[in-house]
PDB file of C-alpha atoms in Angstrom:
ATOM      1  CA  UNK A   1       0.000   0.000   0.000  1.00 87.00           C
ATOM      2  CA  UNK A   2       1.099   3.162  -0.715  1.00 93.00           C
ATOM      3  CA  UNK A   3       1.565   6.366   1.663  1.00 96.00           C
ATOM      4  CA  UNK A   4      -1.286   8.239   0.707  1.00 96.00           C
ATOM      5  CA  UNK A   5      -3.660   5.103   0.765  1.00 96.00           C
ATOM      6  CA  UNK A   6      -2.294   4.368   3.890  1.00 97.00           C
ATOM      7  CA  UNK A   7      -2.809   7.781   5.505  1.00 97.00           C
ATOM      8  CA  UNK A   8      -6.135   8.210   3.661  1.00 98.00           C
ATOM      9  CA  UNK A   9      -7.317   4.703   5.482  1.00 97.00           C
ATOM     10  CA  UNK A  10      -5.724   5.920   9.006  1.00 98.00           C
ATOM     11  CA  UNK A  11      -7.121   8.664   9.478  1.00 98.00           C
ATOM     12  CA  UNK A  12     -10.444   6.845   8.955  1.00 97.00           C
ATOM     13  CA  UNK A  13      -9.589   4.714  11.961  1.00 96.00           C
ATOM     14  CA  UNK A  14      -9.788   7.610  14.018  1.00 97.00           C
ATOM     15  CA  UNK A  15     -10.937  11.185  14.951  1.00 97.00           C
ATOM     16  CA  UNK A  16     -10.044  14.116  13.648  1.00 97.00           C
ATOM     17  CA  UNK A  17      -7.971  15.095  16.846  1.00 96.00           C
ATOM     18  CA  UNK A  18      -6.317  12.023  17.486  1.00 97.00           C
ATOM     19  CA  UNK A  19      -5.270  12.242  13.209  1.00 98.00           C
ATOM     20  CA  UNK A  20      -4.218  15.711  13.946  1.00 98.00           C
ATOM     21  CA  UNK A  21      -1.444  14.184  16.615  1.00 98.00           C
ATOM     22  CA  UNK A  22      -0.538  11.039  14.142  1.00 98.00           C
ATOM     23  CA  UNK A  23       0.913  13.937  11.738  1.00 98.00           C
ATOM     24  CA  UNK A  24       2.555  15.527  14.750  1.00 98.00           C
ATOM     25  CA  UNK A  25       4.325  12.108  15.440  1.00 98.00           C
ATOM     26  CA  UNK A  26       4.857  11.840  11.915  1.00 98.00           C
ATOM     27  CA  UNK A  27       6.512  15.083  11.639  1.00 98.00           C
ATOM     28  CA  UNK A  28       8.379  15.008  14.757  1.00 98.00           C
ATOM     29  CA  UNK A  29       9.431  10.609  13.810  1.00 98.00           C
ATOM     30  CA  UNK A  30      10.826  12.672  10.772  1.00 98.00           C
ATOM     31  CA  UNK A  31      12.898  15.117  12.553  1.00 98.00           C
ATOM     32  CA  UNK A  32      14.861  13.035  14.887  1.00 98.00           C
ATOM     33  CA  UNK A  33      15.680  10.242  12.948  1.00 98.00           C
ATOM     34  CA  UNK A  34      17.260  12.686  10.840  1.00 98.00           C
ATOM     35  CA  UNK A  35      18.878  14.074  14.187  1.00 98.00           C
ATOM     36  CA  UNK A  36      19.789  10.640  15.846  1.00 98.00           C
ATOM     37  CA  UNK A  37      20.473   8.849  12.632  1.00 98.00           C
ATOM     38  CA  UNK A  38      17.430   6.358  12.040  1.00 98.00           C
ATOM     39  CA  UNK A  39      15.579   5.771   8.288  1.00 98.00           C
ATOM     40  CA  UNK A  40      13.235   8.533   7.861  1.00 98.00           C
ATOM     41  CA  UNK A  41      10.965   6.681   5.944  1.00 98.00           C
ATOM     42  CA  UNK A  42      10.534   3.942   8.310  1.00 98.00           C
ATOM     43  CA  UNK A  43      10.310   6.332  10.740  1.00 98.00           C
ATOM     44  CA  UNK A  44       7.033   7.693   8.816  1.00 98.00           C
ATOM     45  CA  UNK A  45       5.563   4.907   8.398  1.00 98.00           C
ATOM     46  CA  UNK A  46       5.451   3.799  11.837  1.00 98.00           C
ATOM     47  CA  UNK A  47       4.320   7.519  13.048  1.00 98.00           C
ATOM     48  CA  UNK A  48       1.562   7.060  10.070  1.00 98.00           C
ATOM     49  CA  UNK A  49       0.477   3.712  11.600  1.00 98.00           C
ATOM     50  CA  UNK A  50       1.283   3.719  15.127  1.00 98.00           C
ATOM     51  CA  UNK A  51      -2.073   4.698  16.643  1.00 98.00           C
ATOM     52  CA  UNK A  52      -4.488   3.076  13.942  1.00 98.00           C
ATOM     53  CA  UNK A  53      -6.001   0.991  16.369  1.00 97.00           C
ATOM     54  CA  UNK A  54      -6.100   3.571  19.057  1.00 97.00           C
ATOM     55  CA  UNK A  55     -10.266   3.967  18.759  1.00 97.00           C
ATOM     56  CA  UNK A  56     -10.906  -0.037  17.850  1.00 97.00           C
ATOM     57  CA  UNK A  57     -13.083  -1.164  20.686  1.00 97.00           C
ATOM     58  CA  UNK A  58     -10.945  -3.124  23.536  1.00 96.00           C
ATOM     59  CA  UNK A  59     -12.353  -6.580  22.684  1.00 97.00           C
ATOM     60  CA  UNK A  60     -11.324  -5.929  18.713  1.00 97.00           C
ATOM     61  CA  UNK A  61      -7.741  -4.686  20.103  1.00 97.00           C
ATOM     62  CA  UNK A  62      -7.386  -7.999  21.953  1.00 97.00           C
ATOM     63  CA  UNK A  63      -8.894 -10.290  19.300  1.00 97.00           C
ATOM     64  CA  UNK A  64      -5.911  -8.307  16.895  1.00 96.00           C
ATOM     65  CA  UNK A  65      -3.078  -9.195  20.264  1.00 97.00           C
ATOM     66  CA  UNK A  66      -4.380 -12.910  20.376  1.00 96.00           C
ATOM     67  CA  UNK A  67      -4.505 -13.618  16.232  1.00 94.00           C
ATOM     68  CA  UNK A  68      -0.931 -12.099  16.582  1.00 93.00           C
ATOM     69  CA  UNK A  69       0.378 -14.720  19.326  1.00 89.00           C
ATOM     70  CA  UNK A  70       3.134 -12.084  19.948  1.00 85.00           C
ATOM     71  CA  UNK A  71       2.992 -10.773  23.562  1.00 87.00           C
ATOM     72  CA  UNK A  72       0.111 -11.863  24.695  1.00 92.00           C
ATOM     73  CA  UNK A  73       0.914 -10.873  28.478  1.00 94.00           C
ATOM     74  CA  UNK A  74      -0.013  -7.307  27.828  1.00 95.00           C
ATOM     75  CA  UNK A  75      -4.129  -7.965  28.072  1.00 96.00           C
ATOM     76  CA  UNK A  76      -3.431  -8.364  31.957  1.00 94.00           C
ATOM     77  CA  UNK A  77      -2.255  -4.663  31.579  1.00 94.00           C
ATOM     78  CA  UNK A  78      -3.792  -1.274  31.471  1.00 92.00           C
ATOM     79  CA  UNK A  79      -5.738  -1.339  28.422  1.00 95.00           C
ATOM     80  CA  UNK A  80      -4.281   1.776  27.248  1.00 94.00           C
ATOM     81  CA  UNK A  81      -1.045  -0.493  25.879  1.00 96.00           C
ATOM     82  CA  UNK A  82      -2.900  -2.719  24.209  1.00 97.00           C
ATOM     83  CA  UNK A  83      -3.501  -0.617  20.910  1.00 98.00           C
ATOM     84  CA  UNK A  84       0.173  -0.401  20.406  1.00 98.00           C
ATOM     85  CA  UNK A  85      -0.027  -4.351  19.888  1.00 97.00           C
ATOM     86  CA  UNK A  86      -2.965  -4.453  17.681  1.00 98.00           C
ATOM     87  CA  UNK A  87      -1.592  -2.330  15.645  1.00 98.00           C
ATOM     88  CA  UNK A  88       1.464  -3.710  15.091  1.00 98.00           C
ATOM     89  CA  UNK A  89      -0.245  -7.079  13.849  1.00 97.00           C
ATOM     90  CA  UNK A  90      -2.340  -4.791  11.802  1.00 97.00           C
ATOM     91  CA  UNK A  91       0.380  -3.205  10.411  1.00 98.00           C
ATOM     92  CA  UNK A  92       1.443  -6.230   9.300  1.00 97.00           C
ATOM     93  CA  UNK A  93      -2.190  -8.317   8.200  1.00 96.00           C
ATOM     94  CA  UNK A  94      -3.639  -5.563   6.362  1.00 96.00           C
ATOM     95  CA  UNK A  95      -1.251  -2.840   5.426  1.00 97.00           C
ATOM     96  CA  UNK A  96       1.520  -5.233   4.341  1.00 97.00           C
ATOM     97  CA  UNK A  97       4.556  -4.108   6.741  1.00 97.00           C
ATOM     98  CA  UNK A  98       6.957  -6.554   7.220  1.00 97.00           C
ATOM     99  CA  UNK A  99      10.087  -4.612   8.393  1.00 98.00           C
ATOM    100  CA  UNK A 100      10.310  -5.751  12.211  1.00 98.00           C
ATOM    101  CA  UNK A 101      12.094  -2.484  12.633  1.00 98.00           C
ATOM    102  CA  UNK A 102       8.867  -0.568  11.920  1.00 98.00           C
ATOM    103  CA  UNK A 103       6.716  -3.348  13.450  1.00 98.00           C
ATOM    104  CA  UNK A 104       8.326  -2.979  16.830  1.00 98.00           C
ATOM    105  CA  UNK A 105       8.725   0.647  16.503  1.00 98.00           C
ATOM    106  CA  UNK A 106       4.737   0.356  16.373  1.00 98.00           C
ATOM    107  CA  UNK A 107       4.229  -2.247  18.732  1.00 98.00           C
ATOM    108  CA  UNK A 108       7.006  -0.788  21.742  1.00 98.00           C
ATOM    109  CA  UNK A 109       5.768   2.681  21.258  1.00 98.00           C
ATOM    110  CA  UNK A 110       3.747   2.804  24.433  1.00 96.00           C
ATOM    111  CA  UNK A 111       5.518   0.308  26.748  1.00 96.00           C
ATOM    112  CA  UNK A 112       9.134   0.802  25.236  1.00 97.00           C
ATOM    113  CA  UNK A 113      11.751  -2.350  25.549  1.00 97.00           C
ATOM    114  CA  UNK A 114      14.745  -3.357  26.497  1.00 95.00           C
ATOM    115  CA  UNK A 115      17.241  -3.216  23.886  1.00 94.00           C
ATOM    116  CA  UNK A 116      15.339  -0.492  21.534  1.00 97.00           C
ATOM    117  CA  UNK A 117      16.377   0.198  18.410  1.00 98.00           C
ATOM    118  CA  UNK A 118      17.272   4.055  17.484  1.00 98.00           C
ATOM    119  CA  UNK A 119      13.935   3.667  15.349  1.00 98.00           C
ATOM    120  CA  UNK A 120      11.513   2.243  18.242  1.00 98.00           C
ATOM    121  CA  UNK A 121      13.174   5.372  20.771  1.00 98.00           C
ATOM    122  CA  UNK A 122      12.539   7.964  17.625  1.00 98.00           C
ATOM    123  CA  UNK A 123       8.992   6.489  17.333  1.00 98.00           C
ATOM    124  CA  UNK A 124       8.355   6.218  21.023  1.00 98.00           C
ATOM    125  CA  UNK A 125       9.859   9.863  21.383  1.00 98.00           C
ATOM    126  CA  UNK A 126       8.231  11.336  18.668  1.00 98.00           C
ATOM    127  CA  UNK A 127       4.831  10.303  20.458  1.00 98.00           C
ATOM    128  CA  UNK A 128       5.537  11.494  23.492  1.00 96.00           C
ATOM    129  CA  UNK A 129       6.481  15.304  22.408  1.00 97.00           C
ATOM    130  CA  UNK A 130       5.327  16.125  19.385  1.00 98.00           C
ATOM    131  CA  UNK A 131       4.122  19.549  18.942  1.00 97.00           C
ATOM    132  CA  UNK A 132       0.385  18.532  19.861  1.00 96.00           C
ATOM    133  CA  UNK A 133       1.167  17.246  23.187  1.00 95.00           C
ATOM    134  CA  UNK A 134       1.047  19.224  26.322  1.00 93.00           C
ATOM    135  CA  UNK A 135       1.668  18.138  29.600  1.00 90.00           C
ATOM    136  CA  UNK A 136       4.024  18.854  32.438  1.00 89.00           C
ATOM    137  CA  UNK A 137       7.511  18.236  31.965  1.00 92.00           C
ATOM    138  CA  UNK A 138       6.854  18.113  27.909  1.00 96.00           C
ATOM    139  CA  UNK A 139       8.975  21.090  27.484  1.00 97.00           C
ATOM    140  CA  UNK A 140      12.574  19.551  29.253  1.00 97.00           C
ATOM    141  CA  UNK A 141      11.295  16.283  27.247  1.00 97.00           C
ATOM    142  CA  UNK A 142      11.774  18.109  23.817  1.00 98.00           C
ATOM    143  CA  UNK A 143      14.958  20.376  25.157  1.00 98.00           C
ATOM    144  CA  UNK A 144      16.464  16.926  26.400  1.00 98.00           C
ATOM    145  CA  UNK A 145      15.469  15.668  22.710  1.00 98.00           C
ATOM    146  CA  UNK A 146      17.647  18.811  21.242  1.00 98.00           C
ATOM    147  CA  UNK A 147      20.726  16.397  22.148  1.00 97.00           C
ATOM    148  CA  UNK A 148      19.899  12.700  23.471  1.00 97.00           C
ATOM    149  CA  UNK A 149      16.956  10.579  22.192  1.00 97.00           C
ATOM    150  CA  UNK A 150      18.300   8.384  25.402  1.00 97.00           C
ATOM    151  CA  UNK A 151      17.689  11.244  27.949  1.00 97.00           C
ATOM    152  CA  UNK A 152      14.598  12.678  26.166  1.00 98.00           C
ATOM    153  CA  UNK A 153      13.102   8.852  26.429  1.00 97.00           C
ATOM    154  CA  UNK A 154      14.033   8.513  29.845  1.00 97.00           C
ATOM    155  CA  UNK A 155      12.629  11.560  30.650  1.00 97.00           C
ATOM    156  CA  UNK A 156       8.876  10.602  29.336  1.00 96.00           C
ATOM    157  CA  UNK A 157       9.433   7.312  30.472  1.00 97.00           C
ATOM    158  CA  UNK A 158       9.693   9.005  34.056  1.00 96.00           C
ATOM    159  CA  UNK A 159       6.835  11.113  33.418  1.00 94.00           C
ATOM    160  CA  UNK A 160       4.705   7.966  32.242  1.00 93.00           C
ATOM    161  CA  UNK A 161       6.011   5.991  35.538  1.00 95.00           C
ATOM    162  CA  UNK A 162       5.098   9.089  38.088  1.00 94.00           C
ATOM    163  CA  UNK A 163       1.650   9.355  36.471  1.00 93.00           C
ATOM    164  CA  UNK A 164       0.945   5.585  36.744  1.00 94.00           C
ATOM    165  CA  UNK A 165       2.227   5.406  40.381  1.00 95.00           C
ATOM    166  CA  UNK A 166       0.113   8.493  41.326  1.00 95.00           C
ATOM    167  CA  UNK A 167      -2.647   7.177  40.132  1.00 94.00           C
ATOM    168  CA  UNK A 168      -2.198   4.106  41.926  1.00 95.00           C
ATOM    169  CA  UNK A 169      -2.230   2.090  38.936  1.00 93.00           C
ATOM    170  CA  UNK A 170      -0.258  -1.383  37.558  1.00 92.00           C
ATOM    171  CA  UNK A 171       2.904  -0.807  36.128  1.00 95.00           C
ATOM    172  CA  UNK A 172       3.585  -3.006  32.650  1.00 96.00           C
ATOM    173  CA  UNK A 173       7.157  -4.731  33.730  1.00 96.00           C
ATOM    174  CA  UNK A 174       8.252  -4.150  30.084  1.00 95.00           C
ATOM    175  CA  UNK A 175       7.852  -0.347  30.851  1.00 96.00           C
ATOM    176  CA  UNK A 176       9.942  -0.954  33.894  1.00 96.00           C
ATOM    177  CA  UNK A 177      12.568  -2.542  32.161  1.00 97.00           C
ATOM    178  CA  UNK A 178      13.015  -0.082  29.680  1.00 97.00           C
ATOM    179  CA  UNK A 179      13.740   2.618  32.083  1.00 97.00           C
ATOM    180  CA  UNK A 180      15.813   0.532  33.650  1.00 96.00           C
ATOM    181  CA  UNK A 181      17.952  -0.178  30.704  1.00 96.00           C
ATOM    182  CA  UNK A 182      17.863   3.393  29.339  1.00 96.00           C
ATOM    183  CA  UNK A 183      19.876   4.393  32.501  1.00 95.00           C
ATOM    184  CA  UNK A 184      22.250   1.920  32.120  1.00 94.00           C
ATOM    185  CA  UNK A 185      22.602   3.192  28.145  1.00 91.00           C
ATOM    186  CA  UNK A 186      23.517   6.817  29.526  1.00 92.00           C
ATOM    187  CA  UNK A 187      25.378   5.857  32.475  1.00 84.00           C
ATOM    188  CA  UNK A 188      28.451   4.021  30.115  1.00 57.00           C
TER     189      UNK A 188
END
């Protein structure tokens, strides 16, 4: 499929607001792979496809997660994870992506994982602060992102952590993990 057919059948899968912040990640995907080195196209592809699945009803999400076999663990998790998963499979089944890069750059962009590639950290970056997104601690996220996609990530990933905890709710080990990892990456 090609990338107007595939944005033409995204944006579709969602409202108008949540399309407006898939072209944010797109744009922002763009920019720092360019910055941090990663393949720009992948990069917007993933940003294109990333949350195409975000509005699916839950049981449709984890019908897409089972089919897929991959990761199943994430349906005893926060539902709000689960999208990332879908789509990835979806990415896959129905828009034809088979570049793992992109497929885990899709499917890690909400729970990151250990080990990332520089295209899953762009992806999961480019989510967090694209221009759309405002929230505390957004700002030092995109200055941090002016000269480490590690200390940028590790910055939302903290954000993401603090608002889970607060709200007393479970934490995803994977998520966990990351983090973890991520301070071992800028610690060497």
């Amino acid at each position: 499929m090609n990338r107007e057919e595939m944005m033409k059948t995204v944006k579709e899968e969602m409202p108008e607001k949540r399309w407006r912040h898939t072209l944010g990640v797109m744009e922002t995907a763009v920019i720092l792979a360019r910055r941090f080195g990663a393949d720009e196209e992948k990069a917007d592809r993933a940003a294109i496809l990333h949350d195409v699945c975000k509005y699916w009803p839950v049981e449709k999400q984890a019908d897409a997660i089972r089919e897929s076999g991959f990761q199943t663990d994430v349906l005893s998790f926060d539902k709000e994870l689960w999208h990332a998963h879908a789509g990835a499979w979806i990415a896959s089944a129905r828009f034809g992506v088979k570049d793992e890069d992109v497929l885990n750059a899709i499917r890690y962009h909400t729970s990151g994982r250990e080990d990332m590639s520089i295209l899953e950290k762009v992806v999961c970056l480019a989510d967090y602060m694209e221009p759309g997104r405002d929230f505390p601690g957004v700002d030092k996220i995109r200055e941090l992102a002016e000269t480490s996609l590690e200390g940028a990530l590790l910055a939302g990933f903290d954000s993401t952590l603090s608002f889970l905890l607060q709200k007393g709710r479970r934490v995803y080990p994977l998520t966990v993990l990351t983090r973890n990892r991520l301070i071992l990456d800028l610690d060497v």
